[in-house]
Amino acid sequence: MLIPGVDVWLNNPQRPHEASGTSGMKAAVNGVLNLSVLDGWWAEASDPEVGWAIDGVSDEADTEQLYRLLEEAGRPTFTDDRARWLTMMKASIARLSPQFSMHRAVIEYVERYYIPAHSSR
């Protein structure tokens, strides 16, 4: 099911306190663009073609970058370049869905953790 009424997923926890980012992943595979700190899953997934990264080194830097990104990238793309916005939404779905799914997570956990743990008995 699509996430109704969401265009940008804003996620700005203090680093390194992002739990995992599953809500941002769910948003991304539904075409919602992420505007998030480089922590959790977004540190791995971030790409200018699917959203924006906040990469400051302090709360003040993150705040400044958040507002700058909203003013100079997010809002202008949404309001003035709908074709670009739609391209980014489609890229979010196409690129992030296969990489950030429970299917991938289960395989990775089995191969990296469960099988080695069982084999070491």
CSV table of N, CA and C in Angstrom, one decimal:
chain,number,residue,atom,x,y,z
A,1,MET,N,0.8,-1.2,0.0
A,1,MET,CA,0.0,0.0,0.0
A,1,MET,C,0.9,1.2,0.0
A,2,LEU,N,0.5,2.2,-0.8
A,2,LEU,CA,1.3,3.5,-0.8
A,2,LEU,C,1.1,4.2,0.5
A,3,ILE,N,2.0,5.0,0.8
A,3,ILE,CA,1.9,5.8,2.0
A,3,ILE,C,1.2,7.1,1.6
A,4,PRO,N,0.0,7.3,2.0
A,4,PRO,CA,-0.8,8.4,1.5
A,4,PRO,C,-0.3,9.8,2.1
A,5,GLY,N,-0.3,10.7,1.2
A,5,GLY,CA,0.0,12.1,1.6
A,5,GLY,C,1.5,12.4,1.9
A,6,VAL,N,2.4,11.6,1.6
A,6,VAL,CA,3.8,11.8,2.0
A,6,VAL,C,4.6,12.0,0.7
A,7,ASP,N,5.3,13.1,0.6
A,7,ASP,CA,6.2,13.4,-0.5
A,7,ASP,C,7.7,13.3,-0.2
A,8,VAL,N,8.0,13.7,1.1
A,8,VAL,CA,9.4,13.6,1.5
A,8,VAL,C,9.4,13.0,2.9
A,9,TRP,N,10.3,12.0,3.1
A,9,TRP,CA,10.5,11.4,4.4
A,9,TRP,C,11.6,12.1,5.1
A,10,LEU,N,11.3,12.9,6.1
A,10,LEU,CA,12.3,13.6,6.8
A,10,LEU,C,12.7,12.8,8.0
A,11,ASN,N,13.9,12.5,8.1
A,11,ASN,CA,14.4,11.7,9.2
A,11,ASN,C,15.7,12.3,9.7
A,12,ASN,N,15.7,12.9,10.9
A,12,ASN,CA,16.8,13.6,11.4
A,12,ASN,C,17.2,13.3,12.9
A,13,PRO,N,17.4,12.0,13.1
A,13,PRO,CA,17.8,11.6,14.5
A,13,PRO,C,19.3,12.1,14.7
A,14,GLN,N,19.7,12.2,16.0
A,14,GLN,CA,21.1,12.5,16.2
A,14,GLN,C,21.9,11.3,15.9
A,15,ARG,N,22.9,11.5,15.1
A,15,ARG,CA,23.8,10.3,14.9
A,15,ARG,C,24.5,9.9,16.1
A,16,PRO,N,24.8,8.7,16.4
A,16,PRO,CA,24.4,7.5,15.7
A,16,PRO,C,23.2,6.8,16.3
A,17,HIS,N,22.1,7.5,16.5
A,17,HIS,CA,21.0,6.9,17.2
A,17,HIS,C,19.9,6.4,16.3
A,18,GLU,N,20.1,6.3,15.0
A,18,GLU,CA,19.1,5.8,14.1
A,18,GLU,C,19.0,4.3,14.4
A,19,ALA,N,17.8,3.8,14.7
A,19,ALA,CA,17.6,2.4,15.0
A,19,ALA,C,18.0,1.5,13.8
A,20,SER,N,17.3,1.6,12.8
A,20,SER,CA,17.6,0.9,11.6
A,20,SER,C,17.1,1.6,10.3
A,21,GLY,N,16.0,2.3,10.5
A,21,GLY,CA,15.5,3.1,9.3
A,21,GLY,C,14.4,2.4,8.5
A,22,THR,N,13.8,1.4,9.1
A,22,THR,CA,12.8,0.7,8.3
A,22,THR,C,11.6,1.5,7.8
A,23,SER,N,11.3,2.6,8.6
A,23,SER,CA,10.2,3.5,8.1
A,23,SER,C,10.6,4.2,6.9
A,24,GLY,N,11.9,4.7,6.8
A,24,GLY,CA,12.4,5.3,5.6
A,24,GLY,C,12.5,4.4,4.5
A,25,MET,N,12.8,3.1,4.7
A,25,MET,CA,12.9,2.1,3.7
A,25,MET,C,11.5,1.9,3.1
A,26,LYS,N,10.5,1.8,4.0
A,26,LYS,CA,9.1,1.6,3.5
A,26,LYS,C,8.7,2.8,2.7
A,27,ALA,N,9.0,4.0,3.1
A,27,ALA,CA,8.7,5.2,2.3
A,27,ALA,C,9.3,5.1,1.0
A,28,ALA,N,10.6,4.8,0.9
A,28,ALA,CA,11.4,4.8,-0.3
A,28,ALA,C,10.8,3.9,-1.4
A,29,VAL,N,10.4,2.7,-0.9
A,29,VAL,CA,9.9,1.7,-1.9
A,29,VAL,C,8.5,2.1,-2.4
A,30,ASN,N,7.9,3.1,-1.7
A,30,ASN,CA,6.6,3.6,-2.2
A,30,ASN,C,6.8,4.9,-2.9
A,31,GLY,N,8.0,5.2,-3.3
A,31,GLY,CA,8.2,6.4,-4.1
A,31,GLY,C,8.4,7.7,-3.4
A,32,VAL,N,8.5,7.6,-2.0
A,32,VAL,CA,8.7,8.8,-1.2
A,32,VAL,C,10.2,9.1,-1.2
A,33,LEU,N,10.6,10.4,-1.4
A,33,LEU,CA,12.0,10.8,-1.4
A,33,LEU,C,12.4,11.0,0.0
A,34,ASN,N,13.6,10.5,0.3
A,34,ASN,CA,14.2,10.7,1.7
A,34,ASN,C,15.0,12.0,1.8
A,35,LEU,N,14.9,12.6,2.9
A,35,LEU,CA,15.7,13.7,3.3
A,35,LEU,C,16.2,13.4,4.7
A,36,SER,N,17.3,12.8,4.8
A,36,SER,CA,17.7,12.2,6.1
A,36,SER,C,19.2,12.3,6.4
A,37,VAL,N,19.5,12.2,7.7
A,37,VAL,CA,20.9,12.2,8.1
A,37,VAL,C,21.5,10.9,7.6
A,38,LEU,N,22.8,10.9,7.4
A,38,LEU,CA,23.6,9.8,7.0
A,38,LEU,C,23.8,8.9,8.1
A,39,ASP,N,22.8,8.1,8.5
A,39,ASP,CA,22.9,7.2,9.6
A,39,ASP,C,21.9,6.0,9.3
A,40,GLY,N,22.2,4.9,9.9
A,40,GLY,CA,21.3,3.8,9.6
A,40,GLY,C,21.3,3.4,8.2
A,41,TRP,N,20.2,3.0,7.6
A,41,TRP,CA,20.2,2.5,6.2
A,41,TRP,C,20.5,3.6,5.2
A,42,TRP,N,20.2,4.9,5.5
A,42,TRP,CA,20.4,6.0,4.6
A,42,TRP,C,21.9,6.2,4.3
A,43,ALA,N,22.7,5.9,5.2
A,43,ALA,CA,24.2,6.0,5.0
A,43,ALA,C,24.6,5.1,3.9
A,44,GLU,N,23.9,4.0,3.7
A,44,GLU,CA,24.2,3.0,2.6
A,44,GLU,C,23.4,3.4,1.4
A,45,ALA,N,22.2,3.8,1.5
A,45,ALA,CA,21.3,4.0,0.3
A,45,ALA,C,21.4,5.4,-0.3
A,46,SER,N,21.8,6.4,0.4
A,46,SER,CA,21.8,7.7,-0.1
A,46,SER,C,22.4,7.9,-1.4
A,47,ASP,N,21.6,8.6,-2.3
A,47,ASP,CA,22.1,8.9,-3.6
A,47,ASP,C,21.2,10.1,-4.1
A,48,PRO,N,21.9,11.1,-4.7
A,48,PRO,CA,21.2,12.3,-5.1
A,48,PRO,C,20.0,12.0,-6.1
A,49,GLU,N,20.0,10.8,-6.7
A,49,GLU,CA,18.9,10.5,-7.6
A,49,GLU,C,17.6,10.0,-6.9
A,50,VAL,N,17.7,9.7,-5.6
A,50,VAL,CA,16.6,9.2,-4.8
A,50,VAL,C,16.3,10.0,-3.6
A,51,GLY,N,17.0,11.1,-3.3
A,51,GLY,CA,16.7,11.9,-2.2
A,51,GLY,C,17.9,12.8,-1.8
A,52,TRP,N,17.9,13.2,-0.6
A,52,TRP,CA,19.0,14.2,-0.1
A,52,TRP,C,19.5,13.7,1.2
A,53,ALA,N,20.8,14.0,1.4
A,53,ALA,CA,21.5,13.5,2.6
A,53,ALA,C,21.9,14.8,3.4
A,54,ILE,N,21.7,14.6,4.7
A,54,ILE,CA,22.2,15.6,5.7
A,54,ILE,C,23.5,15.0,6.3
A,55,ASP,N,24.6,15.7,6.0
A,55,ASP,CA,25.9,15.1,6.4
A,55,ASP,C,26.7,16.0,7.3
A,56,GLY,N,26.0,16.9,8.0
A,56,GLY,CA,26.8,17.8,8.9
A,56,GLY,C,27.4,17.0,10.1
A,57,VAL,N,28.2,17.7,10.8
A,57,VAL,CA,28.9,17.0,11.9
A,57,VAL,C,28.4,17.4,13.3
A,58,SER,N,27.4,18.2,13.3
A,58,SER,CA,26.8,18.6,14.6
A,58,SER,C,25.3,19.0,14.4
A,59,ASP,N,24.6,19.1,15.5
A,59,ASP,CA,23.2,19.5,15.4
A,59,ASP,C,23.0,20.8,14.6
A,60,GLU,N,23.9,21.7,14.9
A,60,GLU,CA,23.8,23.0,14.2
A,60,GLU,C,24.0,22.9,12.7
A,61,ALA,N,25.0,22.1,12.4
A,61,ALA,CA,25.4,21.9,11.0
A,61,ALA,C,24.2,21.1,10.3
A,62,ASP,N,23.7,20.1,11.0
A,62,ASP,CA,22.6,19.4,10.4
A,62,ASP,C,21.3,20.3,10.2
A,63,THR,N,21.1,21.1,11.1
A,63,THR,CA,19.9,22.0,11.0
A,63,THR,C,20.1,23.0,9.8
A,64,GLU,N,21.3,23.5,9.7
A,64,GLU,CA,21.6,24.4,8.6
A,64,GLU,C,21.4,23.7,7.3
A,65,GLN,N,22.0,22.5,7.2
A,65,GLN,CA,21.9,21.8,5.9
A,65,GLN,C,20.5,21.4,5.6
A,66,LEU,N,19.7,21.0,6.6
A,66,LEU,CA,18.3,20.6,6.4
A,66,LEU,C,17.6,21.8,5.7
A,67,TYR,N,17.7,22.9,6.3
A,67,TYR,CA,16.9,24.1,5.8
A,67,TYR,C,17.4,24.4,4.4
A,68,ARG,N,18.7,24.4,4.2
A,68,ARG,CA,19.3,24.7,2.9
A,68,ARG,C,18.8,23.7,1.8
A,69,LEU,N,18.8,22.4,2.2
A,69,LEU,CA,18.3,21.4,1.2
A,69,LEU,C,16.8,21.5,0.9
A,70,LEU,N,16.1,21.9,1.9
A,70,LEU,CA,14.6,22.1,1.7
A,70,LEU,C,14.4,23.3,0.7
A,71,GLU,N,15.1,24.4,1.0
A,71,GLU,CA,15.0,25.6,0.2
A,71,GLU,C,15.6,25.5,-1.2
A,72,GLU,N,16.7,24.9,-1.3
A,72,GLU,CA,17.4,24.9,-2.6
A,72,GLU,C,17.3,23.7,-3.4
A,73,ALA,N,16.8,22.6,-2.9
A,73,ALA,CA,16.7,21.4,-3.7
A,73,ALA,C,15.3,20.8,-3.6
A,74,GLY,N,14.8,20.5,-2.4
A,74,GLY,CA,13.5,19.8,-2.2
A,74,GLY,C,12.3,20.6,-2.8
A,75,ARG,N,12.1,21.8,-2.2
A,75,ARG,CA,11.0,22.6,-2.6
A,75,ARG,C,11.0,23.0,-4.1
A,76,PRO,N,12.2,23.5,-4.6
A,76,PRO,CA,12.2,23.8,-6.1
A,76,PRO,C,11.9,22.6,-7.0
A,77,THR,N,12.5,21.5,-6.6
A,77,THR,CA,12.2,20.3,-7.5
A,77,THR,C,10.7,19.9,-7.4
A,78,PHE,N,10.1,19.9,-6.2
A,78,PHE,CA,8.7,19.6,-6.1
A,78,PHE,C,7.8,20.6,-6.8
A,79,THR,N,8.1,21.8,-6.7
A,79,THR,CA,7.2,22.8,-7.2
A,79,THR,C,7.5,23.2,-8.6
A,80,ASP,N,8.7,23.2,-9.0
A,80,ASP,CA,9.1,23.8,-10.3
A,80,ASP,C,9.6,22.7,-11.4
A,81,ASP,N,9.9,21.5,-10.9
A,81,ASP,CA,10.4,20.5,-11.9
A,81,ASP,C,9.7,19.2,-11.5
A,82,ARG,N,8.4,19.1,-11.8
A,82,ARG,CA,7.7,17.9,-11.5
A,82,ARG,C,8.2,16.6,-12.2
A,83,ALA,N,8.7,16.9,-13.5
A,83,ALA,CA,9.3,15.7,-14.2
A,83,ALA,C,10.5,15.1,-13.5
A,84,ARG,N,11.3,16.0,-12.9
A,84,ARG,CA,12.5,15.5,-12.2
A,84,ARG,C,12.0,14.8,-10.9
A,85,TRP,N,11.0,15.4,-10.2
A,85,TRP,CA,10.5,14.8,-9.0
A,85,TRP,C,10.0,13.4,-9.3
A,86,LEU,N,9.2,13.2,-10.4
A,86,LEU,CA,8.7,11.9,-10.7
A,86,LEU,C,9.8,10.9,-11.1
A,87,THR,N,10.8,11.4,-11.8
A,87,THR,CA,12.0,10.6,-12.1
A,87,THR,C,12.7,10.1,-10.9
A,88,MET,N,12.8,11.0,-9.9
A,88,MET,CA,13.4,10.6,-8.6
A,88,MET,C,12.5,9.6,-7.9
A,89,MET,N,11.2,9.8,-7.9
A,89,MET,CA,10.3,8.8,-7.2
A,89,MET,C,10.5,7.4,-7.9
A,90,LYS,N,10.5,7.4,-9.2
A,90,LYS,CA,10.6,6.1,-9.9
A,90,LYS,C,12.0,5.5,-9.6
A,91,ALA,N,13.0,6.3,-9.6
A,91,ALA,CA,14.4,5.7,-9.2
A,91,ALA,C,14.4,5.2,-7.8
A,92,SER,N,13.7,5.8,-6.9
A,92,SER,CA,13.7,5.4,-5.5
A,92,SER,C,13.1,4.0,-5.5
A,93,ILE,N,12.0,3.8,-6.2
A,93,ILE,CA,11.3,2.5,-6.2
A,93,ILE,C,12.2,1.4,-6.9
A,94,ALA,N,12.7,1.8,-8.1
A,94,ALA,CA,13.5,0.8,-8.8
A,94,ALA,C,14.8,0.4,-8.2
A,95,ARG,N,15.5,1.4,-7.6
A,95,ARG,CA,16.8,1.1,-7.0
A,95,ARG,C,16.8,0.6,-5.6
A,96,LEU,N,15.9,1.1,-4.8
A,96,LEU,CA,15.9,0.8,-3.4
A,96,LEU,C,15.1,-0.4,-3.0
A,97,SER,N,14.0,-0.7,-3.8
A,97,SER,CA,13.2,-1.8,-3.4
A,97,SER,C,13.9,-3.2,-3.4
A,98,PRO,N,14.7,-3.5,-4.4
A,98,PRO,CA,15.5,-4.7,-4.4
A,98,PRO,C,16.5,-4.8,-3.3
A,99,GLN,N,17.2,-3.7,-3.0
A,99,GLN,CA,18.3,-3.7,-2.1
A,99,GLN,C,17.8,-3.6,-0.6
A,100,PHE,N,16.7,-3.0,-0.3
A,100,PHE,CA,16.3,-2.8,1.0
A,100,PHE,C,14.9,-3.4,1.2
A,101,SER,N,14.9,-4.8,1.3
A,101,SER,CA,13.7,-5.5,1.5
A,101,SER,C,13.9,-6.6,2.5
A,102,MET,N,12.9,-7.1,3.0
A,102,MET,CA,13.0,-8.2,4.0
A,102,MET,C,13.6,-9.5,3.4
A,103,HIS,N,13.3,-9.7,2.1
A,103,HIS,CA,13.9,-10.8,1.4
A,103,HIS,C,15.4,-10.7,1.5
A,104,ARG,N,16.0,-9.6,1.1
A,104,ARG,CA,17.4,-9.4,1.2
A,104,ARG,C,17.9,-9.6,2.7
A,105,ALA,N,17.2,-9.0,3.6
A,105,ALA,CA,17.6,-9.0,5.0
A,105,ALA,C,17.6,-10.5,5.6
A,106,VAL,N,16.6,-11.2,5.2
A,106,VAL,CA,16.5,-12.6,5.7
A,106,VAL,C,17.7,-13.4,5.2
A,107,ILE,N,18.0,-13.3,3.9
A,107,ILE,CA,19.1,-14.0,3.3
A,107,ILE,C,20.4,-13.6,3.9
A,108,GLU,N,20.6,-12.3,4.1
A,108,GLU,CA,21.8,-11.8,4.7
A,108,GLU,C,22.0,-12.3,6.1
A,109,TYR,N,20.9,-12.2,6.9
A,109,TYR,CA,21.0,-12.7,8.3
A,109,TYR,C,21.3,-14.2,8.4
A,110,VAL,N,20.6,-15.0,7.5
A,110,VAL,CA,20.9,-16.4,7.5
A,110,VAL,C,22.3,-16.7,7.1
A,111,GLU,N,22.8,-16.1,6.0
A,111,GLU,CA,24.2,-16.4,5.6
A,111,GLU,C,25.2,-15.8,6.5
A,112,ARG,N,25.0,-14.6,7.0
A,112,ARG,CA,26.1,-14.0,7.8
A,112,ARG,C,26.1,-14.3,9.3
A,113,TYR,N,24.9,-14.7,9.8
A,113,TYR,CA,24.8,-14.9,11.3
A,113,TYR,C,24.3,-16.3,11.7
A,114,TYR,N,23.1,-16.7,11.1
A,114,TYR,CA,22.5,-17.9,11.6
A,114,TYR,C,23.3,-19.2,11.2
A,115,ILE,N,23.8,-19.3,10.0
A,115,ILE,CA,24.5,-20.5,9.5
A,115,ILE,C,25.9,-20.5,10.3
A,116,PRO,N,26.6,-19.4,10.3
A,116,PRO,CA,27.9,-19.5,11.1
A,116,PRO,C,27.7,-19.8,12.6
A,117,ALA,N,26.7,-19.2,13.2
A,117,ALA,CA,26.4,-19.5,14.6
A,117,ALA,C,26.1,-21.0,14.8
A,118,HIS,N,25.3,-21.6,13.9
A,118,HIS,CA,24.9,-23.0,14.0
A,118,HIS,C,26.1,-23.9,13.7
A,119,SER,N,26.9,-23.5,12.7
A,119,SER,CA,28.1,-24.3,12.4
A,119,SER,C,29.2,-24.3,13.5
A,120,SER,N,29.2,-23.3,14.3
A,120,SER,CA,30.2,-23.2,15.4
A,120,SER,C,29.9,-24.0,16.6
A,121,ARG,N,28.8,-24.7,16.6
A,121,ARG,CA,28.4,-25.5,17.7
A,121,ARG,C,29.2,-26.7,17.9
